[in-house]
Amino acid sequence: MDRGSLEALQLKRLRDTVQKLERVPFYHAKFEKSGLKPEDIKSTADIRRLPFTTAADLRENYPDGLLAVSRDEVVRLHTSSGTTGKPKALFFSRRDVDTAAELLARAFCMTGVTRRDVFQNMMSYGLFTGGLMMHYGAEKVGCMVIPSGPGTSERQLMLMQDFGTTVVHVTPSYAFYFADFLEKKGIDPRRQLALRKAFVGAEPYTEETRRKIEAALGVDVYNSYGLTEMNGPGVAFECEGKCGLHVWEDNFVMEIINPATGEPVGDGQTGELVLTSINREAMPLLRYRTRDLSSIIPEPCACGRTHRRLHRITGRSDDMLIVRGVNVFPQQIERVLMSIPQIGRNYLILLEGLDDMTVKVELSPSAFDGQVERLEELQNQVAEKLRAELWVRPKVDLVASGSLPVTEGKAKRVIDKRSL
Ligand SMILES: [Zn+2]
């Protein structure tokens, strides 16, 4: 679809959505307060006149205060867990489930997946959207889907070997964990498995991490982005160019704002991603504050698709750590660590005492030759690289490969025990 038609469709769907939300008491009250009428939305830029929706709004309206259809029309409930209290509840009509599957099917096709592929979904199923929705998308393409979930590595491997898995869906931490597992078993994934692609998502990660996963598993790694509040996975996906994530703009209107002021930032500038779902029936959300930090790539993509792209998520505005008055994002630390060949894959950021930061990081299995001086030298080198990136110098603690705790789910990278 050319940009003009795409933007016309966006505007039509945005107006329909605003109209529909007038019946939801939460939005109705907000429109009343600002004197806004659905017919005031004359262009997509008028989206700025609409109210924001936050995670707190979802929690306050739990369980179904933001539902825009009758309960009879709902066929699916998903939740998004928070750190405290009640989760956020998200409802799907039959059409919503179909649309979510359709958007993922587009994403799969965009990376070259076909019905001849065997897709092993190593993400957890259940209330979390990541597992089930990707499953539906792969089925829609016609892949044979193996709903393995995040089970044990032994079983994952058996399924891969016996059924010729070509595509997997994993978190970055599990991809590394699994690569180590294969190495220990003496299995070379390039020669002994049929794997060719991995969709890696659910946690933000860096370009360096992508390259390490690609090297360790011998696959093409594609980055994906989504959130339960907007259908789940498949809001944005990389094409074969791997140069930013195409956002399905016929389904979502994206904005990048300054998280402190709520004002839009210029194209190419980093800020908080705000999304409006314009093709949802059960629970559309206006200007949802994702807390994810990214920027829009305004230039057209070499692949010819007209949906604009987002840069990979560089962190969450909530993840920001303030260390000695300096803003630090865990992603910056990861980027530095992953660029040093002698460093392994697992790390932990420890904040203690008044404001002391220690980065504990594993050495790569082959890096240590028993010379303590060499170890100290490397430790200093890492600390210096981190200081250059962060503007604060952390203490660096190099530990043996395999000595930090590993998880099969989302990794916990920051432990904050400060007495501030
Ligand atoms: Zn592209």
Tab-separated table of C-alpha atoms and ligand atoms in Angstrom:
chain	number	residue	atom	x	y	z
A	1	MET	CA	0.000	0.000	0.000
A	2	ASP	CA	1.403	3.423	-0.878
A	3	ARG	CA	1.885	5.982	1.916
A	4	GLY	CA	-1.135	8.035	0.881
A	5	SER	CA	-3.572	5.108	1.044
A	6	LEU	CA	-1.961	3.841	4.230
A	7	GLU	CA	-2.350	7.225	5.933
A	8	ALA	CA	-5.960	7.535	4.744
A	9	LEU	CA	-6.729	4.107	6.202
A	10	GLN	CA	-5.007	5.072	9.460
A	11	LEU	CA	-7.128	8.188	9.796
A	12	LYS	CA	-10.372	6.329	9.080
A	13	ARG	CA	-9.534	3.651	11.640
A	14	LEU	CA	-8.418	6.214	14.199
A	15	ARG	CA	-11.708	8.099	13.883
A	16	ASP	CA	-13.728	4.880	14.140
A	17	THR	CA	-11.775	3.929	17.243
A	18	VAL	CA	-12.361	7.280	18.942
A	19	GLN	CA	-16.063	7.000	18.128
A	20	LYS	CA	-16.201	3.536	19.639
A	21	LEU	CA	-14.334	4.611	22.779
A	22	GLU	CA	-16.898	7.275	23.531
A	23	ARG	CA	-18.951	4.450	24.992
A	24	VAL	CA	-16.199	3.442	27.421
A	25	PRO	CA	-16.757	5.458	30.629
A	26	PHE	CA	-13.034	5.978	31.235
A	27	TYR	CA	-12.475	7.588	27.818
A	28	HIS	CA	-15.885	9.268	27.791
A	29	ALA	CA	-14.952	11.154	30.963
A	30	LYS	CA	-11.597	12.185	29.471
A	31	PHE	CA	-13.210	13.459	26.244
A	32	GLU	CA	-15.814	15.405	28.255
A	33	LYS	CA	-13.136	16.992	30.376
A	34	SER	CA	-11.148	18.245	27.400
A	35	GLY	CA	-14.250	19.089	25.350
A	36	LEU	CA	-13.166	16.745	22.572
A	37	LYS	CA	-15.626	15.298	20.064
A	38	PRO	CA	-14.782	12.378	17.738
A	39	GLU	CA	-15.397	14.621	14.704
A	40	ASP	CA	-12.567	16.900	15.914
A	41	ILE	CA	-10.093	14.286	14.682
A	42	LYS	CA	-9.501	15.584	11.159
A	43	SER	CA	-5.965	14.312	10.582
A	44	THR	CA	-3.642	11.774	12.171
A	45	ALA	CA	-1.731	14.679	13.719
A	46	ASP	CA	-4.870	15.463	15.760
A	47	ILE	CA	-4.027	12.349	17.757
A	48	ARG	CA	-2.154	14.772	20.056
A	49	ARG	CA	-5.509	16.066	21.232
A	50	LEU	CA	-6.386	12.620	22.606
A	51	PRO	CA	-5.579	11.597	26.170
A	52	PHE	CA	-2.723	9.261	27.074
A	53	THR	CA	-3.461	5.846	28.558
A	54	THR	CA	-0.989	4.481	31.097
A	55	ALA	CA	-0.284	1.138	32.726
A	56	ALA	CA	-1.751	2.640	35.920
A	57	ASP	CA	-5.029	3.354	34.055
A	58	LEU	CA	-5.201	-0.319	33.095
A	59	ARG	CA	-4.632	-1.399	36.671
A	60	GLU	CA	-7.161	1.065	38.070
A	61	ASN	CA	-9.775	-0.166	35.603
A	62	TYR	CA	-9.036	-3.817	36.311
A	63	PRO	CA	-10.623	-6.204	35.487
A	64	ASP	CA	-12.818	-4.939	32.637
A	65	GLY	CA	-13.329	-1.168	32.952
A	66	LEU	CA	-11.711	-0.535	29.553
A	67	LEU	CA	-13.635	-3.207	27.681
A	68	ALA	CA	-15.315	-1.659	24.618
A	69	VAL	CA	-17.612	-4.571	23.690
A	70	SER	CA	-19.989	-6.793	25.649
A	71	ARG	CA	-18.439	-9.711	27.513
A	72	ASP	CA	-20.223	-12.095	25.091
A	73	GLU	CA	-18.013	-10.914	22.261
A	74	VAL	CA	-14.795	-11.708	24.098
A	75	VAL	CA	-13.101	-14.974	23.154
A	76	ARG	CA	-9.731	-14.556	24.863
A	77	LEU	CA	-8.157	-12.995	27.935
A	78	HIS	CA	-4.444	-12.326	28.339
A	79	THR	CA	-2.696	-10.553	31.146
A	80	SER	CA	0.516	-8.658	31.427
A	81	SER	CA	2.203	-9.091	34.743
A	82	GLY	CA	3.424	-6.177	36.732
A	83	THR	CA	5.936	-6.147	39.508
A	84	THR	CA	3.288	-5.539	42.147
A	85	GLY	CA	-0.410	-6.089	42.660
A	86	LYS	CA	-2.955	-6.950	40.001
A	87	PRO	CA	-1.914	-7.613	36.416
A	88	LYS	CA	-3.198	-5.680	33.389
A	89	ALA	CA	-6.093	-7.559	31.763
A	90	LEU	CA	-6.483	-7.462	27.981
A	91	PHE	CA	-9.473	-8.805	26.073
A	92	PHE	CA	-9.689	-10.085	22.509
A	93	SER	CA	-12.721	-10.588	20.275
A	94	ARG	CA	-12.625	-13.322	17.623
A	95	ARG	CA	-11.626	-10.742	15.022
A	96	ASP	CA	-8.878	-9.413	17.320
A	97	VAL	CA	-7.334	-12.882	17.615
A	98	ASP	CA	-7.502	-13.261	13.826
A	99	THR	CA	-5.935	-9.854	13.257
A	100	ALA	CA	-3.110	-10.593	15.685
A	101	ALA	CA	-2.415	-13.871	13.860
A	102	GLU	CA	-2.548	-12.087	10.503
A	103	LEU	CA	-0.004	-9.462	11.565
A	104	LEU	CA	2.344	-12.177	12.774
A	105	ALA	CA	1.876	-14.170	9.586
A	106	ARG	CA	2.967	-11.041	7.688
A	107	ALA	CA	6.010	-10.831	9.926
A	108	PHE	CA	6.951	-14.477	9.387
A	109	CYS	CA	6.622	-14.115	5.592
A	110	MET	CA	8.660	-10.906	5.690
A	111	THR	CA	11.643	-12.886	7.032
A	112	GLY	CA	11.286	-15.607	4.416
A	113	VAL	CA	9.437	-18.224	6.473
A	114	THR	CA	7.138	-20.447	4.380
A	115	ARG	CA	4.739	-23.329	4.919
A	116	ARG	CA	7.655	-25.730	4.505
A	117	ASP	CA	9.204	-24.491	7.748
A	118	VAL	CA	8.989	-26.255	11.102
A	119	PHE	CA	8.494	-23.711	13.871
A	120	GLN	CA	9.430	-24.644	17.433
A	121	ASN	CA	7.931	-22.174	19.855
A	122	MET	CA	10.155	-22.190	22.934
A	123	MET	CA	8.318	-19.277	24.596
A	124	SER	CA	5.970	-19.863	27.497
A	125	TYR	CA	2.315	-20.293	26.674
A	126	GLY	CA	-0.488	-19.230	29.019
A	127	LEU	CA	-1.519	-15.775	30.121
A	128	PHE	CA	1.564	-14.249	28.497
A	129	THR	CA	0.758	-13.429	24.819
A	130	GLY	CA	4.228	-14.269	23.451
A	131	GLY	CA	3.708	-18.012	23.166
A	132	LEU	CA	0.143	-18.420	21.997
A	133	MET	CA	0.026	-15.528	19.524
A	134	MET	CA	3.244	-16.530	17.723
A	135	HIS	CA	1.805	-20.033	17.539
A	136	TYR	CA	-1.298	-18.703	15.752
A	137	GLY	CA	0.799	-16.609	13.354
A	138	ALA	CA	2.991	-19.569	12.353
A	139	GLU	CA	-0.060	-21.774	11.814
A	140	LYS	CA	-1.577	-19.106	9.607
A	141	VAL	CA	1.525	-19.202	7.406
A	142	GLY	CA	1.140	-22.967	7.272
A	143	CYS	CA	4.262	-23.970	9.176
A	144	MET	CA	4.219	-27.118	11.233
A	145	VAL	CA	4.179	-25.747	14.751
A	146	ILE	CA	5.800	-27.543	17.671
A	147	PRO	CA	4.395	-25.943	20.842
A	148	SER	CA	7.342	-27.011	22.987
A	149	GLY	CA	7.106	-24.079	25.401
A	150	PRO	CA	10.154	-23.312	27.538
A	151	GLY	CA	10.682	-26.969	28.531
A	152	THR	CA	13.998	-28.587	29.308
A	153	SER	CA	16.836	-28.270	26.841
A	154	GLU	CA	17.052	-32.080	26.435
A	155	ARG	CA	13.481	-32.176	25.209
A	156	GLN	CA	13.924	-29.116	22.973
A	157	LEU	CA	16.886	-30.791	21.318
A	158	MET	CA	15.057	-34.083	20.844
A	159	LEU	CA	12.171	-32.291	19.104
A	160	MET	CA	14.592	-30.342	16.894
A	161	GLN	CA	16.424	-33.491	15.853
A	162	ASP	CA	13.386	-35.705	15.352
A	163	PHE	CA	11.169	-33.208	13.507
A	164	GLY	CA	13.715	-31.064	11.676
A	165	THR	CA	12.981	-27.695	13.313
A	166	THR	CA	14.040	-24.809	11.068
A	167	VAL	CA	12.756	-21.768	13.009
A	168	VAL	CA	12.668	-21.122	16.751
A	169	HIS	CA	11.172	-18.416	18.941
A	170	VAL	CA	13.248	-17.711	22.063
A	171	THR	CA	14.307	-15.067	24.545
A	172	PRO	CA	17.910	-13.866	24.171
A	173	SER	CA	18.904	-15.336	27.521
A	174	TYR	CA	17.507	-18.729	26.649
A	175	ALA	CA	19.168	-18.655	23.223
A	176	PHE	CA	22.539	-18.337	24.974
A	177	TYR	CA	21.657	-20.940	27.551
A	178	PHE	CA	20.664	-23.346	24.793
A	179	ALA	CA	23.805	-22.617	22.767
A	180	ASP	CA	25.904	-23.505	25.839
A	181	PHE	CA	23.881	-26.656	26.290
A	182	LEU	CA	24.589	-27.714	22.684
A	183	GLU	CA	28.274	-26.967	23.131
A	184	LYS	CA	28.439	-29.146	26.238
A	185	LYS	CA	26.743	-31.987	24.356
A	186	GLY	CA	29.239	-31.586	21.531
A	187	ILE	CA	26.516	-30.762	19.011
A	188	ASP	CA	27.316	-28.408	16.153
A	189	PRO	CA	24.008	-26.749	15.257
A	190	ARG	CA	25.268	-25.853	11.752
A	191	ARG	CA	25.955	-29.436	10.780
A	192	GLN	CA	23.693	-31.458	13.033
A	193	LEU	CA	20.483	-29.393	13.178
A	194	ALA	CA	18.254	-27.912	10.471
A	195	LEU	CA	17.891	-24.556	12.275
A	196	ARG	CA	18.063	-21.490	10.041
A	197	LYS	CA	16.169	-18.668	11.756
A	198	ALA	CA	15.457	-17.509	15.284
A	199	PHE	CA	12.900	-14.940	16.345
A	200	VAL	CA	14.376	-13.420	19.437
A	201	GLY	CA	12.223	-11.186	21.546
A	202	ALA	CA	10.432	-10.609	24.879
A	203	GLU	CA	13.505	-8.844	26.295
A	204	PRO	CA	15.300	-5.937	24.646
A	205	TYR	CA	18.801	-6.796	23.476
A	206	THR	CA	21.626	-5.215	21.566
A	207	GLU	CA	23.044	-5.630	18.075
A	208	GLU	CA	26.136	-7.235	19.629
A	209	THR	CA	23.920	-9.811	21.338
A	210	ARG	CA	22.254	-10.582	18.012
A	211	ARG	CA	25.623	-11.253	16.426
A	212	LYS	CA	26.666	-13.505	19.307
A	213	ILE	CA	23.456	-15.554	19.073
A	214	GLU	CA	23.835	-15.833	15.299
A	215	ALA	CA	27.400	-17.066	15.706
A	216	ALA	CA	26.564	-19.478	18.533
A	217	LEU	CA	23.560	-21.128	16.871
A	218	GLY	CA	24.371	-20.650	13.202
A	219	VAL	CA	21.046	-18.933	12.504
A	220	ASP	CA	19.672	-15.648	11.219
A	221	VAL	CA	18.310	-13.744	14.207
A	222	TYR	CA	15.317	-11.454	13.743
A	223	ASN	CA	14.220	-8.915	16.270
A	224	SER	CA	10.550	-8.518	17.058
A	225	TYR	CA	8.607	-6.095	19.189
A	226	GLY	CA	5.216	-6.234	20.803
A	227	LEU	CA	3.323	-5.889	24.042
A	228	THR	CA	0.199	-7.485	25.456
A	229	GLU	CA	-1.557	-4.114	25.555
A	230	MET	CA	-1.315	-4.003	21.717
A	231	ASN	CA	-2.208	-7.630	20.684
A	232	GLY	CA	1.001	-9.121	22.019
A	233	PRO	CA	3.968	-9.867	19.760
A	234	GLY	CA	4.041	-8.647	16.179
A	235	VAL	CA	3.501	-4.909	16.564
A	236	ALA	CA	6.775	-4.482	14.700
A	237	PHE	CA	9.142	-6.917	13.054
A	238	GLU	CA	12.366	-6.837	11.066
A	239	CYS	CA	12.448	-7.591	7.354
A	240	GLU	CA	15.378	-9.422	5.775
A	241	GLY	CA	17.300	-6.146	5.743
A	242	LYS	CA	17.526	-6.304	9.587
A	243	CYS	CA	17.721	-2.520	9.729
A	244	GLY	CA	14.914	-1.467	12.028
A	245	LEU	CA	11.477	-2.902	12.787
A	246	HIS	CA	8.564	-2.202	10.431
A	247	VAL	CA	5.544	-1.136	12.502
A	248	TRP	CA	2.196	-2.280	11.085
A	249	GLU	CA	0.881	1.226	10.746
A	250	ASP	CA	-2.478	0.093	9.385
A	251	ASN	CA	-3.058	-1.288	12.898
A	252	PHE	CA	-1.096	1.053	15.141
A	253	VAL	CA	-0.350	4.759	15.173
A	254	MET	CA	3.085	5.366	16.623
A	255	GLU	CA	4.430	8.472	18.295
A	256	ILE	CA	7.722	9.163	20.035
A	257	ILE	CA	7.466	11.587	22.920
A	258	ASN	CA	9.684	13.146	25.511
A	259	PRO	CA	8.712	11.007	28.552
A	260	ALA	CA	9.049	13.957	30.912
A	261	THR	CA	6.904	16.495	29.014
A	262	GLY	CA	4.656	14.312	26.821
A	263	GLU	CA	5.594	16.469	23.810
A	264	PRO	CA	6.574	14.826	20.494
A	265	VAL	CA	10.269	14.616	19.620
A	266	GLY	CA	11.602	14.963	16.069
A	267	ASP	CA	11.999	12.044	13.657
A	268	GLY	CA	15.157	10.149	14.423
A	269	GLN	CA	15.292	11.362	18.031
A	270	THR	CA	15.001	8.916	20.906
A	271	GLY	CA	12.064	9.065	23.262
A	272	GLU	CA	9.210	7.006	24.661
A	273	LEU	CA	7.169	4.998	22.185
A	274	VAL	CA	3.434	5.709	22.384
A	275	LEU	CA	1.026	3.439	20.513
A	276	THR	CA	-2.642	3.694	19.607
A	277	SER	CA	-4.391	0.519	18.483
A	278	ILE	CA	-6.706	1.469	15.627
A	279	ASN	CA	-7.904	-1.938	14.498
A	280	ARG	CA	-9.008	-3.542	17.757
A	281	GLU	CA	-12.561	-4.418	18.688
A	282	ALA	CA	-12.556	-5.572	22.282
A	283	MET	CA	-10.108	-3.179	23.881
A	284	PRO	CA	-8.553	-0.443	21.764
A	285	LEU	CA	-6.229	1.871	23.695
A	286	LEU	CA	-5.484	5.497	22.895
A	287	ARG	CA	-1.913	6.745	23.093
A	288	TYR	CA	-0.642	3.981	25.320
A	289	ARG	CA	2.581	4.911	27.105
A	290	THR	CA	4.765	1.848	26.484
A	291	ARG	CA	7.734	3.168	28.552
A	292	ASP	CA	9.939	1.648	25.822
A	293	LEU	CA	12.606	3.923	24.393
A	294	SER	CA	13.143	4.047	20.660
A	295	SER	CA	13.176	6.351	17.643
A	296	ILE	CA	11.490	6.418	14.229
A	297	ILE	CA	13.530	5.806	11.075
A	298	PRO	CA	11.816	8.159	8.615
A	299	GLU	CA	13.623	7.011	5.448
A	300	PRO	CA	11.963	4.338	3.300
A	301	CYS	CA	13.376	0.812	3.679
A	302	ALA	CA	15.343	-0.826	0.874
A	303	CYS	CA	12.837	-3.710	0.924
A	304	GLY	CA	10.148	-1.379	-0.462
A	305	ARG	CA	7.643	-1.768	2.368
A	306	THR	CA	5.922	1.509	3.211
A	307	HIS	CA	5.380	0.844	6.928
A	308	ARG	CA	7.880	3.026	8.748
A	309	ARG	CA	10.521	1.505	10.990
A	310	LEU	CA	11.515	1.780	14.625
A	311	HIS	CA	15.065	1.469	15.848
A	312	ARG	CA	15.549	-1.445	18.187
A	313	ILE	CA	14.278	-0.678	21.691
A	314	THR	CA	17.183	0.730	23.655
A	315	GLY	CA	15.658	0.273	27.078
A	316	ARG	CA	12.675	1.172	29.199
A	317	SER	CA	12.242	4.555	30.737
A	318	ASP	CA	11.517	2.633	33.999
A	319	ASP	CA	14.746	0.623	33.696
A	320	MET	CA	16.880	3.699	33.925
A	321	LEU	CA	19.208	3.518	36.892
A	322	ILE	CA	20.546	6.643	38.466
A	323	VAL	CA	24.072	6.005	39.663
A	324	ARG	CA	25.924	8.911	41.257
A	325	GLY	CA	23.574	11.287	39.557
A	326	VAL	CA	24.148	9.831	36.075
A	327	ASN	CA	21.426	8.126	34.034
A	328	VAL	CA	22.509	4.584	33.207
A	329	PHE	CA	20.637	2.049	31.086
A	330	PRO	CA	21.447	-1.656	31.549
A	331	GLN	CA	21.461	-1.931	27.726
A	332	GLN	CA	24.469	0.370	27.510
A	333	ILE	CA	26.371	-1.965	29.813
A	334	GLU	CA	25.351	-4.988	27.764
A	335	ARG	CA	26.483	-3.337	24.548
A	336	VAL	CA	29.948	-2.723	25.957
A	337	LEU	CA	30.304	-6.204	27.445
A	338	MET	CA	29.193	-7.970	24.281
A	339	SER	CA	31.769	-6.103	22.228
A	340	ILE	CA	34.680	-7.600	24.201
A	341	PRO	CA	35.655	-11.025	22.848
A	342	GLN	CA	37.119	-12.382	26.113
A	343	ILE	CA	33.818	-11.768	27.891
A	344	GLY	CA	31.130	-14.431	28.171
A	345	ARG	CA	27.400	-14.051	27.846
A	346	ASN	CA	26.146	-13.801	31.368
A	347	TYR	CA	26.357	-10.675	33.506
A	348	LEU	CA	24.803	-9.071	36.550
A	349	ILE	CA	24.634	-5.424	37.621
A	350	LEU	CA	24.852	-5.021	41.358
A	351	LEU	CA	24.056	-1.769	43.141
A	352	GLU	CA	25.013	-1.602	46.784
A	353	GLY	CA	25.891	0.625	49.696
A	354	LEU	CA	25.419	4.311	49.055
A	355	ASP	CA	25.848	4.269	45.288
A	356	ASP	CA	28.330	1.588	44.291
A	357	MET	CA	27.918	-0.234	41.028
A	358	THR	CA	29.575	-3.574	40.390
A	359	VAL	CA	29.307	-5.364	37.083
A	360	LYS	CA	29.830	-9.078	37.552
A	361	VAL	CA	30.540	-10.743	34.262
A	362	GLU	CA	31.564	-14.207	33.185
A	363	LEU	CA	34.728	-14.792	31.218
A	364	SER	CA	34.315	-16.666	27.975
A	365	PRO	CA	35.235	-20.341	28.563
A	366	SER	CA	38.535	-20.110	26.649
A	367	ALA	CA	39.703	-16.677	27.826
A	368	PHE	CA	41.580	-17.417	31.061
A	369	ASP	CA	45.046	-18.907	30.783
A	370	GLY	CA	45.695	-18.991	34.548
A	371	GLN	CA	47.689	-15.741	34.689
A	372	VAL	CA	46.263	-13.479	37.344
A	373	GLU	CA	47.978	-10.345	35.954
A	374	ARG	CA	46.221	-10.850	32.611
A	375	LEU	CA	42.927	-11.112	34.441
A	376	GLU	CA	43.511	-7.835	36.274
A	377	GLU	CA	44.480	-6.147	33.044
A	378	LEU	CA	41.275	-7.299	31.364
A	379	GLN	CA	39.256	-6.210	34.395
A	380	ASN	CA	40.702	-2.720	34.078
A	381	GLN	CA	40.085	-2.655	30.367
A	382	VAL	CA	36.418	-3.544	30.828
A	383	ALA	CA	35.992	-0.955	33.593
A	384	GLU	CA	37.571	1.686	31.374
A	385	LYS	CA	35.315	0.871	28.407
A	386	LEU	CA	32.291	1.044	30.690
A	387	ARG	CA	33.413	4.392	32.089
A	388	ALA	CA	33.757	5.804	28.586
A	389	GLU	CA	30.208	4.746	27.740
A	390	LEU	CA	28.460	5.480	31.055
A	391	TRP	CA	30.458	8.382	32.525
A	392	VAL	CA	30.695	6.497	35.801
A	393	ARG	CA	33.311	3.854	36.463
A	394	PRO	CA	31.851	0.676	37.895
A	395	LYS	CA	33.812	-1.988	39.736
A	396	VAL	CA	34.230	-4.955	37.404
A	397	ASP	CA	34.285	-8.457	38.750
A	398	LEU	CA	35.299	-11.133	36.253
A	399	VAL	CA	34.033	-14.538	37.288
A	400	ALA	CA	34.431	-18.046	35.892
A	401	SER	CA	32.268	-19.114	32.998
A	402	GLY	CA	29.077	-20.733	34.249
A	403	SER	CA	29.274	-19.290	37.781
A	404	LEU	CA	26.449	-16.726	37.545
A	405	PRO	CA	22.868	-17.962	37.923
A	406	VAL	CA	21.158	-18.818	34.629
A	407	THR	CA	17.473	-18.694	33.922
A	408	GLU	CA	15.361	-20.319	31.257
A	409	GLY	CA	12.934	-17.401	31.265
A	410	LYS	CA	13.478	-13.656	31.419
A	411	ALA	CA	16.849	-12.894	32.922
A	412	LYS	CA	17.149	-10.678	35.992
A	413	ARG	CA	20.126	-8.446	35.271
A	414	VAL	CA	19.948	-5.779	37.947
A	415	ILE	CA	20.056	-6.232	41.702
A	416	ASP	CA	19.565	-2.986	43.535
A	417	LYS	CA	20.390	-3.211	47.246
A	418	ARG	CA	21.264	0.446	47.722
A	419	SER	CA	20.404	2.159	50.960
A	420	LEU	CA	19.573	5.495	49.343
B	1	ZN	ZN	12.264	-3.407	5.173
